[in-house]
Amino acid sequence: MLDLKIAATRLTNMGYDKHTGTSVEGKSGGTVFQFTCVYGHPKVSERGILWNYLHQKSQQTEYPWIIMGDFNQVSSASEKLSNCVTINGVDQFRNFMDSSAMIDLLAQGNWYTWHNGRLGDAAVWERLDKCLCNVSWLENYPHTRVVSLASFCSDHSPLVVNMYECIPYRPRPFRFEAMWLLDEACEKVVRDAWLVNKRGSLAYILVSKCREVKSKLKEWNYAHFGHVQKQITNLNEELDHIQRMLVHFNDPPHDLLIRESNVRKELEDKLAKEEIMWAQKARQLCPQQLKDFRPISLCNVVVKIISKILVLRLQSIMERDISPNQNGFVKGRAILDSILLASELMTSIHKERKVKTSWCAYKLDIQKAYDKISWEFLELVMISMGFPQRVIQVIMQCVSTVSYALMLNGQKTGVFHPQRGLRQGDPMSPYLFLLCSNVLSCMLHKAERDRKLQGIRFGRRGPTITHLMYADDTILFFKADPNNCDTIRQLLDNYAWISGQVLNKDKSYIIFSPNTSTHFKSSLPNILGAHTSNKLGKYLGVQVDARINSEDAFKEMMDKIESKLTGWKAKLLSQSARLTLVNSVLQSFPIYQLSVLPLPQKYANRLDAISSNFYWGMRNNKNAIHLAPKAMIFNRKDKGGLGLRQSALVNKALLAKQVWRIFNQSNNMYSQWSRAKYFNNNLEAAPKKTSQPAAVWKCIDKAGKIIWDHLWWKIGNGEAVKLGSRFWWTPNLTNQFHNSTLHQPIKQFINSEMGTWKVDALQQCFTSDVVKDIISTPISLCNSHDSLIWKFSAKGEYSVSEGYQLLSSNGNDILSVDLFPWKFLWSLSMPSKIQNFIWRIVTDALPNLVNLKRHHLQVDETCQLCGLQNETLDHVFLHCSFARAVWFGSSLSIRTEDFAPSSIVECLTTWFNQSQNEDHKVLHLKLLLLQSIWHTRNKFYMEGKVAMPLITIRRAQQQWLEMFIKLIASVMLFKDHLQHASSISRNSLS
């Protein structure tokens, strides 16, 4: 159903087509629109007829167009809920949407719009009913809203489309108006309200006084200050009336002149107040970045300031006092540690088949974890941890003095006060929750020490793990026997009773190792009250079971990326904007999963193809010609590329980061587990092969070659480094060491006071060649501890970006640069579209006629502007008569025929090299002239507009002036900020 606002709509044409159904052409608010109802064929093979028909129609219509109906097709895996994961026809449907630049208007309400009416494993839910529109529709009807209603008489959910925004009346929240400060009465109102006596805690007194001030200001504003805009209107009318009367008098009355003067002054006063009001409503005069806008939070300013101060205090104790099993919101710990450990433990559980001991994992789901925390329990936890009483009092006041108001249909309802829970939006809430959940962790550790609970352990010196936590996401690991189960049940019941937390047993489940008896599997859920499952599935958003299907794990990620980089966005964005969007999407969406899972090669190729296709855009509803090689756009910017990253290499660099953390961070649990399982707690040895390697370890081990092949000991005091260490000697030393000396520390050969090698001691033990190699190794002068460093980093620490550079350079010098000054190009303070344009000139990636001919397009290579030569880039920008007129007619007065370099690339190289140590204004103007020449050339070819050198010059000069006006404005704004900051500091000192 389409809500057309019939009073403003006139239907002019109705038609029927066998592929679609009904087409309507109407007129609403003076705008002609088209509305099409569709029904997709039940057979996948027949739906292509509909897609082709709609695609052809999209090329013919210029009006706003909306398509609605049962498409019988889902567009991604997220639109289907079923045990059968096979989806057909997705690629064809997506191609239609991208090539036609159709936008999917997501509906409010039911996500799945069709179901088959069956129960259990046979149930299928799909989003078949959709509403698509073109860009023109959203431009004319930006408030279009689609609602999916409940299905009752049919197996489909009805869709309702509302084209117009409905803004119901609602009371405005209170805001202090800065214009009130111009009225002397405002100060008296605030002072009288503030001096009203209040009793209670300091926080209650503060809140009560603020409420009193708010109430009195509202009364005063309504009774005395009044509505400024209405007053301005009335004063304008009165002033106009007085001035009309003055025209009729030869000698105007004195009282009328005084009245006219008073009204004028009063109007000026009201206008000044109105100006202050609008300046205050604007909040930010010129927002330039996302950080200029403030997010909505559920706590007021006073509470947020106090919370942030307390958070800084709490952060300092988290690492010391919070259990190492908790990886959430603690500095130095990462969410990936929980994911990797969960994968290791699930591998141990799933592969226990021949041994007698059986294990199980218990995934807990806590109902409204933050909302149900008991305030009394929180206070007792802080007291037991030794928090100062004053700190506890302030924290509890911030937690307990909270009130909520619901927004119902856009209108705020009455206020109510909760009796438990931590408010969302408060910076302190995550840390307070960790203090409370740490109690459960301590209870589990105590039960383990008392041998009432047995966790999973690998090796004699490996850590024993009974649980993993990330905030409120918790998994318990324990031996599958009745005693352990009773202990777990008692611990969870006790924790729930004292903390107020409630376990959601419907969403909690248990996974058993294969060797667990059937009898025990059936009895354990009755003890713990949870159901069983064959696999853990996703934990913290990543598949962590022993057998991971990488294709299934990355399918959802691929759907999200493709939805972000759809074809209609490529049509609306410039090429530089598309490059920015590609980098933004690919640097945010896949990074999380690429850090722990191997990316299949076909998905890596697909990701790279999506990025490349989106950058080059679409022409005639097909992917545009790629005018530069793939290797070039995926190269580094300082090497002549665009800085796009190859997905497969990013995956390897991210996985290698986990190996670096194993070597460099000995305190986290995943590092301890991996050292015990794969290195026998000896990092000098190569990783050993075990019978139960986790699926994630296999890919981490493979990617980690770039870590341990390039590790090196930074020699300090020599206590940790052994003579036989593989991370500091050169290959020709290995045969010189005897087995008895291999494990001796090199401390005996170091003069710690001088920070030098003891050459005499070395010469007594080794040959001269060996001594020469050893003393070539530098020693720290400050007698620090020995540390492992990564060779290819200046700081010695591995980073993903440097790892990617090493992988992409294939071992070559990663710091080499080409002849063109690429770094200087990308560092210029000018629009990114100009930088991208210059890159395309230098790399010969512009669609001039010669390039198009080279890519097998049937075109005439002769320049259409002058008709004298083939249209190469050198000809377009230097030798064409039009280009020569532009250069000579500009303020630069350049004669291109006198250029020593005859190539545009050589000209650009010369210009850039000459401008590196000079003012960039002339260089900017030259680059803008190049872009303006190309813009005029395109207008001539595409729209038949006459190429006018004077207009081309003016366009470049106007852009040049606008760019420097913005630069000057930003510099002046920066100076104002500095002056304001210095005045504040002077006032505070005085």
Coordinates of N, CA and C in Angstrom, one line a residue, residues 383-498:
I383 N 33.7 -2.0 48.9 CA 34.2 -2.0 50.3 C 35.2 -3.1 50.5
S384 N 34.9 -4.3 50.0 CA 35.8 -5.5 50.2 C 37.1 -5.3 49.4
M385 N 37.1 -4.5 48.3 CA 38.3 -4.2 47.6 C 39.2 -3.1 48.2
G386 N 38.7 -2.4 49.2 CA 39.4 -1.4 49.9 C 39.3 0.0 49.3
F387 N 38.2 0.2 48.6 CA 38.0 1.6 48.1 C 37.9 2.6 49.2
P388 N 38.4 3.8 49.1 CA 38.1 4.8 50.1 C 36.6 5.1 50.3
Q389 N 36.2 5.4 51.5 CA 34.8 5.6 51.7 C 34.3 6.8 50.9
R390 N 35.0 7.8 50.8 CA 34.6 9.0 50.0 C 34.4 8.6 48.6
V391 N 35.3 7.8 48.0 CA 35.1 7.4 46.6 C 33.9 6.6 46.4
I392 N 33.7 5.6 47.4 CA 32.5 4.8 47.3 C 31.2 5.7 47.3
Q393 N 31.2 6.7 48.2 CA 30.0 7.5 48.3 C 29.8 8.3 47.0
V394 N 30.8 8.8 46.4 CA 30.6 9.6 45.2 C 30.1 8.6 44.0
I395 N 30.7 7.4 43.9 CA 30.3 6.5 42.9 C 28.9 6.1 43.1
M396 N 28.5 5.8 44.3 CA 27.1 5.3 44.6 C 26.1 6.4 44.3
Q397 N 26.5 7.7 44.6 CA 25.6 8.8 44.3 C 25.4 8.9 42.8
C398 N 26.5 8.7 42.0 CA 26.4 8.8 40.5 C 25.5 7.6 40.0
V399 N 25.6 6.5 40.7 CA 24.8 5.3 40.2 C 23.4 5.4 40.6
S400 N 23.1 5.8 41.8 CA 21.7 5.7 42.4 C 20.9 6.9 42.1
T401 N 21.5 8.1 41.8 CA 20.7 9.3 41.6 C 20.4 9.3 40.1
V402 N 19.6 8.4 39.6 CA 19.3 8.3 38.2 C 17.8 8.3 38.0
S403 N 17.3 8.9 36.9 CA 15.9 8.8 36.6 C 15.8 8.7 35.1
Y404 N 14.7 8.0 34.7 CA 14.5 7.7 33.3 C 13.1 8.3 32.9
A405 N 13.0 8.7 31.6 CA 11.8 9.1 31.0 C 11.7 8.5 29.6
L406 N 10.5 7.9 29.3 CA 10.3 7.2 28.0 C 9.8 8.2 27.0
M407 N 10.3 8.1 25.8 CA 9.8 8.8 24.6 C 8.7 8.0 23.9
L408 N 7.5 8.4 24.1 CA 6.4 7.6 23.6 C 5.7 8.5 22.4
N409 N 5.9 7.9 21.2 CA 5.4 8.7 20.0 C 6.0 10.1 19.9
G410 N 7.3 10.1 20.3 CA 8.0 11.4 20.2 C 7.8 12.4 21.4
Q411 N 7.0 11.9 22.4 CA 6.7 12.8 23.5 C 7.2 12.2 24.8
K412 N 7.8 13.0 25.6 CA 8.4 12.5 26.8 C 7.3 12.2 27.9
T413 N 7.4 11.0 28.5 CA 6.4 10.7 29.5 C 6.9 11.0 30.9
G414 N 6.2 10.6 31.9 CA 6.7 10.9 33.3 C 8.0 10.2 33.7
V415 N 8.6 10.7 34.7 CA 9.9 10.3 35.1 C 9.7 9.2 36.2
F416 N 10.6 8.1 36.1 CA 10.5 7.1 37.1 C 12.0 6.8 37.6
H417 N 12.1 6.2 38.8 CA 13.5 6.0 39.4 C 13.7 4.5 39.6
P418 N 14.8 4.0 38.9 CA 15.1 2.6 39.1 C 15.7 2.3 40.5
Q419 N 15.7 1.1 40.8 CA 16.3 0.7 42.1 C 17.5 -0.2 42.0
R420 N 17.9 -0.5 40.7 CA 19.1 -1.3 40.5 C 19.6 -1.0 39.1
G421 N 20.8 -1.5 38.7 CA 21.3 -1.4 37.4 C 22.3 -0.3 37.2
L422 N 23.0 -0.4 36.1 CA 24.0 0.6 35.7 C 23.5 1.3 34.4
R423 N 23.5 2.6 34.4 CA 23.0 3.4 33.3 C 23.9 3.3 32.1
Q424 N 23.3 3.2 30.9 CA 24.0 3.1 29.7 C 24.4 4.6 29.3
G425 N 25.5 4.7 28.7 CA 26.0 6.0 28.3 C 26.9 6.6 29.3
D426 N 27.0 6.0 30.5 CA 27.9 6.5 31.6 C 29.3 5.8 31.3
P427 N 30.4 6.6 31.2 CA 31.7 6.0 31.0 C 32.1 5.1 32.1
M428 N 31.5 5.2 33.3 CA 32.0 4.4 34.4 C 31.3 3.1 34.5
S429 N 30.2 2.9 33.8 CA 29.4 1.7 33.9 C 30.2 0.4 33.5
P430 N 30.9 0.4 32.4 CA 31.7 -0.9 32.1 C 32.7 -1.3 33.1
Y431 N 33.3 -0.3 33.8 CA 34.3 -0.7 34.8 C 33.6 -1.1 36.1
L432 N 32.5 -0.5 36.4 CA 31.8 -1.0 37.6 C 31.2 -2.4 37.4
F433 N 30.8 -2.7 36.1 CA 30.3 -4.0 35.9 C 31.5 -5.1 36.0
L434 N 32.7 -4.7 35.5 CA 33.8 -5.6 35.7 C 34.1 -5.9 37.1
L435 N 34.0 -4.9 38.0 CA 34.2 -5.2 39.4 C 33.2 -6.2 39.9
C436 N 32.0 -6.1 39.5 CA 30.9 -7.1 40.0 C 31.2 -8.4 39.4
S437 N 31.4 -8.5 38.0 CA 31.6 -9.8 37.4 C 32.9 -10.5 37.9
N438 N 33.8 -9.7 38.4 CA 35.1 -10.3 38.9 C 34.8 -11.2 40.1
V439 N 33.7 -10.9 40.8 CA 33.4 -11.8 41.9 C 33.1 -13.2 41.5
L440 N 32.4 -13.4 40.4 CA 32.2 -14.7 39.8 C 33.5 -15.3 39.4
S441 N 34.4 -14.6 38.8 CA 35.7 -15.1 38.4 C 36.5 -15.5 39.7
C442 N 36.4 -14.8 40.7 CA 37.1 -15.1 42.0 C 36.5 -16.4 42.6
M443 N 35.2 -16.5 42.5 CA 34.5 -17.7 43.0 C 35.0 -19.0 42.3
L444 N 35.1 -18.9 40.9 CA 35.6 -20.0 40.1 C 37.0 -20.3 40.4
H445 N 37.9 -19.3 40.6 CA 39.3 -19.6 40.9 C 39.4 -20.2 42.3
K446 N 38.6 -19.8 43.2 CA 38.7 -20.5 44.6 C 38.2 -21.9 44.5
A447 N 37.2 -22.2 43.8 CA 36.7 -23.6 43.6 C 37.8 -24.4 43.0
E448 N 38.5 -23.8 42.0 CA 39.6 -24.6 41.4 C 40.7 -24.8 42.4
R449 N 41.1 -23.8 43.2 CA 42.1 -24.0 44.2 C 41.7 -25.1 45.2
D450 N 40.5 -25.1 45.6 CA 40.0 -26.1 46.6 C 39.7 -27.4 45.9
R451 N 40.0 -27.6 44.7 CA 39.9 -28.8 43.9 C 38.4 -29.3 43.9
K452 N 37.5 -28.3 43.9 CA 36.1 -28.6 43.7 C 35.7 -28.5 42.2
L453 N 36.6 -27.8 41.4 CA 36.3 -27.6 40.0 C 37.6 -27.8 39.3
Q454 N 37.5 -28.6 38.2 CA 38.7 -28.9 37.4 C 38.5 -28.3 36.0
G455 N 39.4 -27.4 35.6 CA 39.4 -26.8 34.3 C 40.3 -27.5 33.3
I456 N 40.3 -27.0 32.1 CA 41.1 -27.5 31.0 C 42.6 -27.0 31.1
R457 N 43.5 -27.9 30.9 CA 44.9 -27.5 31.0 C 45.7 -28.2 29.9
F458 N 46.7 -27.5 29.3 CA 47.5 -28.2 28.3 C 49.0 -28.1 28.9
G459 N 49.5 -29.3 29.1 CA 50.9 -29.4 29.6 C 51.0 -29.1 31.1
R460 N 52.1 -29.5 31.6 CA 52.3 -29.3 33.0 C 52.5 -27.8 33.4
R461 N 53.1 -27.1 32.6 CA 53.3 -25.7 32.9 C 52.4 -24.7 32.2
G462 N 51.4 -25.2 31.6 CA 50.4 -24.4 30.9 C 49.3 -23.9 31.9
P463 N 48.6 -22.8 31.6 CA 47.6 -22.3 32.5 C 46.3 -23.2 32.5
T464 N 45.7 -23.3 33.7 CA 44.4 -24.0 33.8 C 43.3 -23.0 33.6
I465 N 42.4 -23.3 32.7 CA 41.3 -22.4 32.3 C 40.0 -23.0 32.7
T466 N 39.3 -22.3 33.5 CA 37.9 -22.7 33.9 C 36.9 -21.8 33.3
H467 N 37.3 -20.6 32.8 CA 36.3 -19.7 32.2 C 37.0 -18.6 31.4
L468 N 36.2 -18.1 30.5 CA 36.6 -16.9 29.7 C 35.5 -15.9 29.8
M469 N 35.9 -14.6 29.9 CA 35.0 -13.5 30.0 C 35.4 -12.4 29.1
Y470 N 34.4 -11.8 28.5 CA 34.6 -10.5 27.8 C 33.3 -9.7 28.2
A471 N 33.5 -8.8 29.2 CA 32.3 -8.1 29.8 C 31.3 -9.1 30.3
D472 N 30.1 -9.2 29.7 CA 29.1 -10.1 30.2 C 29.0 -11.4 29.4
D473 N 29.9 -11.5 28.3 CA 30.0 -12.8 27.6 C 30.9 -13.8 28.3
T474 N 30.3 -14.9 28.7 CA 31.0 -15.8 29.6 C 30.9 -17.2 29.1
I475 N 32.0 -18.0 29.1 CA 32.0 -19.4 28.8 C 32.7 -20.1 29.9
L476 N 32.1 -21.2 30.5 CA 32.8 -22.0 31.5 C 33.3 -23.3 30.9
F477 N 34.5 -23.7 31.3 CA 35.1 -24.9 30.8 C 35.4 -25.8 32.0
F478 N 34.9 -27.0 32.0 CA 35.2 -27.9 33.2 C 35.0 -29.4 32.8
K479 N 35.5 -30.2 33.7 CA 35.4 -31.7 33.5 C 34.0 -32.1 33.6
A480 N 33.5 -32.9 32.7 CA 32.1 -33.4 32.7 C 31.9 -34.5 33.7
D481 N 31.7 -34.2 34.9 CA 31.3 -35.2 35.9 C 30.3 -34.5 36.9
P482 N 29.6 -35.3 37.7 CA 28.6 -34.8 38.6 C 29.1 -33.8 39.6
N483 N 30.3 -34.0 40.1 CA 30.9 -33.1 41.2 C 31.1 -31.7 40.6
N484 N 31.7 -31.6 39.4 CA 32.0 -30.3 38.8 C 30.7 -29.6 38.5
C485 N 29.7 -30.4 38.0 CA 28.4 -29.8 37.7 C 27.7 -29.2 38.9
D486 N 27.7 -29.9 40.0 CA 27.1 -29.4 41.2 C 27.8 -28.2 41.7
T487 N 29.2 -28.1 41.6 CA 29.9 -26.9 42.0 C 29.5 -25.7 41.1
I488 N 29.4 -25.9 39.8 CA 29.0 -24.9 38.9 C 27.6 -24.4 39.2
R489 N 26.7 -25.3 39.5 CA 25.3 -24.9 39.8 C 25.3 -24.0 41.0
Q490 N 26.0 -24.5 42.1 CA 26.0 -23.7 43.3 C 26.6 -22.4 43.2
L491 N 27.8 -22.3 42.4 CA 28.4 -21.0 42.2 C 27.5 -20.0 41.5
L492 N 26.9 -20.5 40.4 CA 26.0 -19.6 39.7 C 24.8 -19.2 40.5
D493 N 24.2 -20.1 41.3 CA 23.1 -19.7 42.1 C 23.5 -18.7 43.1
N494 N 24.6 -18.9 43.8 CA 25.1 -18.0 44.8 C 25.4 -16.6 44.2
Y495 N 26.0 -16.6 43.0 CA 26.4 -15.3 42.4 C 25.1 -14.6 42.0
A496 N 24.1 -15.3 41.4 CA 22.9 -14.7 41.0 C 22.1 -14.1 42.2
W497 N 22.2 -14.8 43.4 CA 21.5 -14.3 44.6 C 22.1 -13.0 45.2
I498 N 23.4 -12.9 45.1 CA 24.1 -11.8 45.8 C 24.2 -10.6 44.8

